[in-house]
mmCIF file of C-alpha atoms in Angstrom:
data_model
loop_
_atom_site.group_PDB
_atom_site.id
_atom_site.type_symbol
_atom_site.label_atom_id
_atom_site.label_comp_id
_atom_site.label_asym_id
_atom_site.label_seq_id
_atom_site.Cartn_x
_atom_site.Cartn_y
_atom_site.Cartn_z
ATOM 1 C CA UNK A 177 -3.657 5.823 27.618
ATOM 2 C CA UNK A 178 -1.538 3.738 30.285
ATOM 3 C CA UNK A 179 -4.099 1.062 29.142
ATOM 4 C CA UNK A 180 -2.938 1.360 25.142
ATOM 5 C CA UNK A 181 0.797 1.516 26.521
ATOM 6 C CA UNK A 182 2.158 -1.371 24.550
ATOM 7 C CA UNK A 183 0.501 -0.219 21.294
ATOM 8 C CA UNK A 184 1.368 2.830 21.495
ATOM 9 C CA UNK A 185 5.094 1.989 22.206
ATOM 10 C CA UNK A 186 5.297 0.073 19.275
ATOM 11 C CA UNK A 187 3.474 2.784 16.443
ATOM 12 C CA UNK A 188 5.991 4.639 17.743
ATOM 13 C CA UNK A 189 8.836 2.227 17.039
ATOM 14 C CA UNK A 190 7.456 1.324 13.697
ATOM 15 C CA UNK A 191 6.616 4.927 12.845
ATOM 16 C CA UNK A 192 10.343 5.411 13.519
ATOM 17 C CA UNK A 193 12.109 2.814 11.914
ATOM 18 C CA UNK A 194 9.744 3.280 8.423
ATOM 19 C CA UNK A 195 10.684 6.793 8.162
ATOM 20 C CA UNK A 196 14.319 6.107 8.822
ATOM 21 C CA UNK A 197 13.847 3.341 5.620
ATOM 22 C CA UNK A 198 12.045 6.026 3.867
ATOM 23 C CA UNK A 199 14.915 8.120 4.065
ATOM 24 C CA UNK A 200 18.155 5.584 3.844
ATOM 25 C CA UNK A 201 16.951 3.347 0.920
ATOM 26 C CA UNK A 202 13.404 4.537 -0.763
ATOM 27 C CA UNK A 203 15.306 7.705 -2.497
ATOM 28 C CA UNK A 204 13.808 6.106 -6.182
ATOM 29 C CA UNK A 205 10.722 5.231 -8.373
ATOM 30 C CA UNK A 206 9.768 2.048 -10.431
ATOM 31 C CA UNK A 207 7.239 2.912 -12.765
ATOM 32 C CA UNK A 208 4.272 3.087 -11.603
ATOM 33 C CA UNK A 209 5.261 5.417 -9.074
ATOM 34 C CA UNK A 210 6.330 7.478 -10.954
ATOM 35 C CA UNK A 211 3.092 7.808 -13.405
ATOM 36 C CA UNK A 212 1.962 8.602 -10.248
ATOM 37 C CA UNK A 213 4.313 11.447 -9.537
ATOM 38 C CA UNK A 214 3.820 12.477 -12.526
ATOM 39 C CA UNK A 215 0.127 13.097 -11.908
ATOM 40 C CA UNK A 216 0.279 14.529 -8.586
ATOM 41 C CA UNK A 217 2.704 17.351 -9.572
ATOM 42 C CA UNK A 218 -0.281 18.044 -13.019
ATOM 43 C CA UNK A 219 -2.996 18.280 -10.465
ATOM 44 C CA UNK A 220 -0.595 20.642 -8.223
ATOM 45 C CA UNK A 221 0.351 22.692 -11.707
ATOM 46 C CA UNK A 222 -3.852 22.517 -12.674
ATOM 47 C CA UNK A 223 -2.796 20.621 -15.393
ATOM 48 C CA UNK A 224 -4.914 17.305 -14.878
ATOM 49 C CA UNK A 225 -7.584 16.000 -12.332
ATOM 50 C CA UNK A 226 -7.297 12.747 -12.651
ATOM 51 C CA UNK A 227 -9.827 9.623 -11.842
ATOM 52 C CA UNK A 228 -8.103 6.785 -12.498
ATOM 53 C CA UNK A 229 -4.513 6.397 -12.766
ATOM 54 C CA UNK A 230 -3.280 7.599 -16.150
ATOM 55 C CA UNK A 231 -3.357 4.962 -19.010
ATOM 56 C CA UNK A 232 -6.138 2.747 -16.756
ATOM 57 C CA UNK A 233 -9.840 2.704 -16.560
ATOM 58 C CA UNK A 234 -9.617 1.384 -13.020
ATOM 59 C CA UNK A 235 -8.043 1.455 -9.711
ATOM 60 C CA UNK A 236 -8.900 5.308 -8.417
ATOM 61 C CA UNK A 237 -6.912 4.522 -5.431
ATOM 62 C CA UNK A 238 -3.917 5.595 -7.590
ATOM 63 C CA UNK A 239 -5.522 8.603 -8.469
ATOM 64 C CA UNK A 240 -6.323 9.382 -4.515
ATOM 65 C CA UNK A 241 -2.503 8.819 -3.895
ATOM 66 C CA UNK A 242 -1.596 11.451 -6.239
ATOM 67 C CA UNK A 243 -3.974 13.687 -5.727
ATOM 68 C CA UNK A 244 -2.288 13.293 -1.802
ATOM 69 C CA UNK A 245 0.850 13.720 -3.034
ATOM 70 C CA UNK A 246 0.531 16.524 -4.362
ATOM 71 C CA UNK A 247 -0.504 18.653 -0.815
ATOM 72 C CA UNK A 248 2.513 17.386 0.247
ATOM 73 C CA UNK A 249 4.660 18.827 -2.981
ATOM 74 C CA UNK A 250 2.892 21.951 -2.611
ATOM 75 C CA UNK A 251 4.569 21.661 1.298
ATOM 76 C CA UNK A 252 7.839 20.508 0.304
ATOM 77 C CA UNK A 253 8.350 20.470 -3.082
ATOM 78 C CA UNK A 254 8.235 17.698 -5.852
ATOM 79 C CA UNK A 255 10.542 15.179 -5.202
ATOM 80 C CA UNK A 256 10.707 11.083 -4.342
ATOM 81 C CA UNK A 257 10.686 11.498 -0.642
ATOM 82 C CA UNK A 258 6.982 13.837 -0.106
ATOM 83 C CA UNK A 259 5.447 11.475 -2.909
ATOM 84 C CA UNK A 260 6.748 8.215 -0.913
ATOM 85 C CA UNK A 261 5.933 9.885 2.418
ATOM 86 C CA UNK A 262 1.760 10.158 1.733
ATOM 87 C CA UNK A 263 2.101 5.944 1.557
ATOM 88 C CA UNK A 264 4.044 5.735 5.228
ATOM 89 C CA UNK A 265 1.708 8.169 6.606
ATOM 90 C CA UNK A 266 -1.288 6.107 5.262
ATOM 91 C CA UNK A 267 0.826 2.708 6.281
ATOM 92 C CA UNK A 268 1.034 4.089 10.070
ATOM 93 C CA UNK A 269 -2.900 5.084 9.602
ATOM 94 C CA UNK A 270 -3.671 1.617 8.825
ATOM 95 C CA UNK A 271 -1.267 0.078 11.394
ATOM 96 C CA UNK A 272 -3.358 2.586 13.725
ATOM 97 C CA UNK A 273 -7.030 1.463 12.827
ATOM 98 C CA UNK A 274 -5.812 -2.751 12.174
ATOM 99 C CA UNK A 275 -4.680 -2.444 16.090
ATOM 100 C CA UNK A 276 -8.268 -1.327 16.421
ATOM 101 C CA UNK A 277 -10.296 -3.774 14.189
ATOM 102 C CA UNK A 278 -7.778 -5.874 16.284
ATOM 103 C CA UNK A 279 -9.879 -5.128 19.952
ATOM 104 C CA UNK A 280 -13.033 -5.058 18.500
ATOM 105 C CA UNK A 281 -13.004 -8.288 17.272
ATOM 106 C CA UNK A 282 -10.872 -10.268 19.658
ATOM 107 C CA UNK A 283 -9.340 -8.419 22.419
ATOM 108 C CA UNK A 284 -6.127 -5.675 23.470
ATOM 109 C CA UNK A 285 -3.552 -8.704 23.827
ATOM 110 C CA UNK A 286 -4.514 -10.004 20.517
ATOM 111 C CA UNK A 287 -4.764 -6.811 18.931
ATOM 112 C CA UNK A 288 -1.162 -6.040 19.953
ATOM 113 C CA UNK A 289 0.328 -9.675 19.048
ATOM 114 C CA UNK A 290 -1.942 -9.427 15.544
ATOM 115 C CA UNK A 291 -0.396 -5.314 15.008
ATOM 116 C CA UNK A 292 2.927 -6.597 15.243
ATOM 117 C CA UNK A 293 2.923 -9.769 12.830
ATOM 118 C CA UNK A 294 0.828 -7.421 10.510
ATOM 119 C CA UNK A 295 4.084 -4.986 10.399
ATOM 120 C CA UNK A 296 7.000 -6.808 10.414
ATOM 121 C CA UNK A 297 5.765 -9.278 7.992
ATOM 122 C CA UNK A 298 8.041 -9.875 4.901
ATOM 123 C CA UNK A 299 5.928 -10.413 1.963
ATOM 124 C CA UNK A 300 3.610 -6.929 3.613
ATOM 125 C CA UNK A 301 7.176 -4.825 3.376
ATOM 126 C CA UNK A 302 7.314 -3.652 0.122
ATOM 127 C CA UNK A 303 3.368 -2.492 0.325
ATOM 128 C CA UNK A 304 3.778 0.157 3.078
ATOM 129 C CA UNK A 305 6.409 2.259 0.419
ATOM 130 C CA UNK A 306 5.069 1.904 -3.107
ATOM 131 C CA UNK A 307 3.398 4.462 -5.059
ATOM 132 C CA UNK A 308 1.166 1.825 -6.510
ATOM 133 C CA UNK A 309 -2.620 3.024 -5.289
ATOM 134 C CA UNK A 310 -2.745 -0.030 -3.112
ATOM 135 C CA UNK A 311 -2.785 2.156 0.764
ATOM 136 C CA UNK A 312 -6.425 2.770 0.218
ATOM 137 C CA UNK A 313 -7.670 -0.934 -0.340
ATOM 138 C CA UNK A 314 -5.339 -1.493 3.071
ATOM 139 C CA UNK A 315 -7.403 1.279 4.635
ATOM 140 C CA UNK A 316 -10.794 0.119 3.294
ATOM 141 C CA UNK A 317 -10.166 -3.757 4.822
ATOM 142 C CA UNK A 318 -9.699 -2.158 8.440
ATOM 143 C CA UNK A 319 -12.470 0.208 8.403
ATOM 144 C CA UNK A 320 -14.952 -1.948 6.726
ATOM 145 C CA UNK A 321 -14.608 -4.437 9.100
ATOM 146 C CA UNK A 322 -14.966 -2.105 12.090
ATOM 147 C CA UNK A 323 -18.753 -1.150 10.529
ATOM 148 C CA UNK A 324 -19.126 -4.361 10.262
ATOM 149 C CA UNK A 325 -18.394 -5.338 13.654
ATOM 150 C CA UNK A 326 -20.136 -2.484 15.106
ATOM 151 C CA UNK A 327 -23.302 -3.285 13.172
ATOM 152 C CA UNK A 328 -23.265 -7.126 14.170
ATOM 153 C CA UNK A 329 -22.149 -6.255 17.774
ATOM 154 C CA UNK A 330 -26.118 -4.933 18.550
ATOM 155 C CA UNK A 331 -29.495 -6.234 17.855
ATOM 156 C CA UNK A 332 -30.462 -3.449 15.992
ATOM 157 C CA UNK A 333 -28.055 -1.374 14.711
ATOM 158 C CA UNK A 334 -28.273 2.507 13.960
ATOM 159 C CA UNK A 335 -29.424 4.066 10.910
ATOM 160 C CA UNK A 336 -25.868 6.393 10.849
ATOM 161 C CA UNK A 337 -24.010 3.023 10.762
ATOM 162 C CA UNK A 338 -25.534 1.400 8.269
ATOM 163 C CA UNK A 339 -25.947 4.387 5.708
ATOM 164 C CA UNK A 340 -22.184 5.104 6.154
ATOM 165 C CA UNK A 341 -20.974 0.881 5.882
ATOM 166 C CA UNK A 342 -22.770 1.379 2.348
ATOM 167 C CA UNK A 343 -21.390 4.540 1.979
ATOM 168 C CA UNK A 344 -17.854 2.900 2.804
ATOM 169 C CA UNK A 345 -18.413 -0.072 0.371
ATOM 170 C CA UNK A 346 -18.851 1.983 -2.585
ATOM 171 C CA UNK A 347 -15.938 4.438 -2.472
ATOM 172 C CA UNK A 348 -13.941 0.727 -1.378
ATOM 173 C CA UNK A 349 -15.059 -0.634 -4.885
ATOM 174 C CA UNK A 350 -13.995 2.791 -6.663
ATOM 175 C CA UNK A 351 -10.864 2.781 -5.051
ATOM 176 C CA UNK A 352 -9.821 -0.301 -6.112
ATOM 177 C CA UNK A 353 -12.220 -3.205 -7.682
ATOM 178 C CA UNK A 354 -10.264 -6.091 -5.774
ATOM 179 C CA UNK A 355 -12.536 -5.132 -2.686
ATOM 180 C CA UNK A 356 -15.612 -6.354 -4.151
ATOM 181 C CA UNK A 357 -15.084 -10.159 -2.863
ATOM 182 C CA UNK A 358 -14.795 -8.487 0.375
ATOM 183 C CA UNK A 359 -17.679 -6.127 0.602
ATOM 184 C CA UNK A 360 -19.873 -9.425 -1.046
ATOM 185 C CA UNK A 361 -18.159 -11.436 1.976
ATOM 186 C CA UNK A 362 -19.663 -8.678 4.392
ATOM 187 C CA UNK A 363 -22.820 -7.641 3.243
ATOM 188 C CA UNK A 364 -23.600 -11.656 2.655
ATOM 189 C CA UNK A 365 -23.088 -12.310 6.060
ATOM 190 C CA UNK A 366 -25.122 -9.357 7.244
ATOM 191 C CA UNK A 367 -28.026 -10.248 5.214
ATOM 192 C CA UNK A 368 -27.303 -13.964 6.618
ATOM 193 C CA UNK A 369 -27.079 -12.844 10.374
ATOM 194 C CA UNK A 370 -30.419 -10.363 9.579
ATOM 195 C CA UNK A 371 -28.457 -7.439 10.933
ATOM 196 C CA UNK A 372 -29.073 -6.326 7.287
ATOM 197 C CA UNK A 373 -33.100 -6.728 6.974
ATOM 198 C CA UNK A 374 -36.198 -4.825 4.757
ATOM 199 C CA UNK A 375 -35.974 -2.164 7.203
ATOM 200 C CA UNK A 376 -32.536 -0.540 6.895
ATOM 201 C CA UNK A 377 -30.893 -2.117 4.038
ATOM 202 C CA UNK A 378 -32.208 0.630 2.069
ATOM 203 C CA UNK A 379 -30.087 2.689 4.026
ATOM 204 C CA UNK A 380 -27.719 0.218 3.103
ATOM 205 C CA UNK A 381 -28.132 0.480 -0.557
ATOM 206 C CA UNK A 382 -28.332 4.754 -0.776
ATOM 207 C CA UNK A 383 -24.762 4.571 0.913
ATOM 208 C CA UNK A 384 -23.392 2.110 -1.694
ATOM 209 C CA UNK A 385 -25.000 4.370 -4.284
ATOM 210 C CA UNK A 386 -23.560 7.299 -3.083
ATOM 211 C CA UNK A 387 -20.495 5.716 -2.948
ATOM 212 C CA UNK A 388 -20.098 4.403 -6.208
ATOM 213 C CA UNK A 389 -21.575 6.949 -7.782
ATOM 214 C CA UNK A 390 -18.988 8.536 -9.144
ATOM 215 C CA UNK A 391 -17.789 4.762 -11.032
ATOM 216 C CA UNK A 392 -21.588 5.138 -12.158
ATOM 217 C CA UNK A 393 -21.009 8.635 -14.016
ATOM 218 C CA UNK A 394 -17.234 7.710 -15.611
ATOM 219 C CA UNK A 395 -18.624 4.406 -16.496
ATOM 220 C CA UNK A 396 -21.398 5.917 -19.453
ATOM 221 C CA UNK A 397 -19.643 8.951 -19.890
ATOM 222 C CA UNK A 398 -16.062 6.724 -20.949
ATOM 223 C CA UNK A 399 -18.882 4.027 -23.111
ATOM 224 C CA UNK A 400 -18.148 1.522 -19.470
ATOM 225 C CA UNK A 401 -14.749 1.565 -20.338
ATOM 226 C CA UNK A 402 -13.937 0.762 -16.301
ATOM 227 C CA UNK A 403 -16.609 -2.267 -16.045
ATOM 228 C CA UNK A 404 -15.436 -3.520 -19.445
ATOM 229 C CA UNK A 405 -11.681 -3.521 -18.781
ATOM 230 C CA UNK A 406 -12.378 -5.297 -14.884
ATOM 231 C CA UNK A 407 -15.218 -7.686 -16.518
ATOM 232 C CA UNK A 408 -13.667 -8.705 -20.188
ATOM 233 C CA UNK A 409 -11.139 -6.617 -21.210
ATOM 234 C CA UNK A 410 -8.656 -7.173 -17.874
ATOM 235 C CA UNK A 411 -5.175 -9.850 -18.439
ATOM 236 C CA UNK A 412 -7.094 -13.063 -18.151
ATOM 237 C CA UNK A 413 -10.148 -12.159 -18.971
ATOM 238 C CA UNK A 414 -11.100 -10.299 -15.423
ATOM 239 C CA UNK A 415 -13.951 -11.564 -13.496
ATOM 240 C CA UNK A 416 -15.413 -12.988 -16.324
ATOM 241 C CA UNK A 417 -12.638 -15.969 -16.081
ATOM 242 C CA UNK A 418 -13.329 -16.745 -12.764
ATOM 243 C CA UNK A 419 -15.642 -19.462 -13.212
ATOM 244 C CA UNK A 420 -12.397 -21.639 -14.690
ATOM 245 C CA UNK A 421 -11.475 -24.642 -13.238
ATOM 246 C CA UNK A 422 -7.504 -23.446 -14.887
ATOM 247 C CA UNK A 423 -7.913 -20.023 -13.598
ATOM 248 C CA UNK A 424 -8.363 -20.638 -9.685
ATOM 249 C CA UNK A 425 -5.843 -23.403 -9.969
ATOM 250 C CA UNK A 426 -2.914 -20.540 -11.294
ATOM 251 C CA UNK A 427 -5.105 -17.940 -8.667
ATOM 252 C CA UNK A 428 -4.206 -20.116 -5.819
ATOM 253 C CA UNK A 429 -1.938 -22.140 -6.537
ATOM 254 C CA UNK A 430 0.557 -20.072 -8.960
ATOM 255 C CA UNK A 431 -0.151 -16.449 -7.917
ATOM 256 C CA UNK A 432 -0.719 -15.806 -4.648
ATOM 257 C CA UNK A 433 2.563 -17.912 -3.401
ATOM 258 C CA UNK A 434 4.246 -14.833 -5.035
ATOM 259 C CA UNK A 435 2.162 -12.310 -3.841
ATOM 260 C CA UNK A 436 3.314 -13.884 -0.076
ATOM 261 C CA UNK A 437 7.104 -13.960 -1.501
ATOM 262 C CA UNK A 438 9.957 -11.249 -0.722
ATOM 263 C CA UNK A 439 8.770 -9.617 -4.348
ATOM 264 C CA UNK A 440 5.276 -9.193 -3.800
ATOM 265 C CA UNK A 441 5.018 -7.706 -7.466
ATOM 266 C CA UNK A 442 2.270 -11.133 -8.294
ATOM 267 C CA UNK A 443 2.880 -11.885 -12.054
ATOM 268 C CA UNK A 444 5.523 -9.752 -12.927
ATOM 269 C CA UNK A 445 8.431 -12.413 -12.482
ATOM 270 C CA UNK A 446 8.044 -16.056 -12.555
ATOM 271 C CA UNK A 447 10.154 -17.078 -9.932
ATOM 272 C CA UNK A 448 8.520 -18.613 -7.205
ATOM 273 C CA UNK A 449 10.647 -19.115 -3.913
ATOM 274 C CA UNK A 450 10.333 -21.127 -1.441
ATOM 275 C CA UNK A 451 9.313 -18.475 1.774
ATOM 276 C CA UNK A 452 6.445 -17.419 -0.819
ATOM 277 C CA UNK A 453 4.585 -20.848 -0.105
ATOM 278 C CA UNK A 454 5.691 -20.521 3.393
ATOM 279 C CA UNK A 455 3.711 -17.125 4.197
ATOM 280 C CA UNK A 456 0.904 -18.285 1.903
ATOM 281 C CA UNK A 457 0.495 -21.385 4.442
#
């Protein structure tokens, strides 16, 4: 406990601040949050058990948040605060995992500094309260990186760790398809460093298929609607539009600065405040 005293103190302070912000100013919902709240109510009533967010064939993280909200609704009643409190709790779990990730990759002092920066970054502030399906994506970044560090740090990784890494990779992609580049990068690094070899590759692939199996079944039942949307039909052309140079320019010079701006709403507004470019750099 003494070794991690700085982090514990910072964690308790940030938890108190986030719940204070929740009760003081987060007592309303926008359209996406209202839909996920409605999903949670339907789950609680046994009327529907969603696989993705209503009206969308992707972003299963929104459905996962709805199932978590259903538990909160059962305990505290249907309302905005029980709905958003789930996201605050997930954000605090993410903060803890982020600190563990910093310790695994660097050292404790760097991990504490990085945790403070992560907790206070203005561009990420809204994501600690918004019910939009992205909380699991933030969690998957830390979990995948921790598993990657565990595999990479030993000459002969344990089969259970390899299997778990594959499983979390599949679940992360199911949760939010935006995780594909991260998963691909970590797998490529492990293959190049020979941490994943012919001897343990089957375990990793089995884990990946187990984690992603629900999506495969869903696509075969629903005429490949998820894969069609992600690859072709999503706004901008999906992954199939990435080879076009004009899209790379739009992503790195237009969308990313807006993401790091104070609104953190990507393409929903045309404005790009200068502070977005500062935090992006």
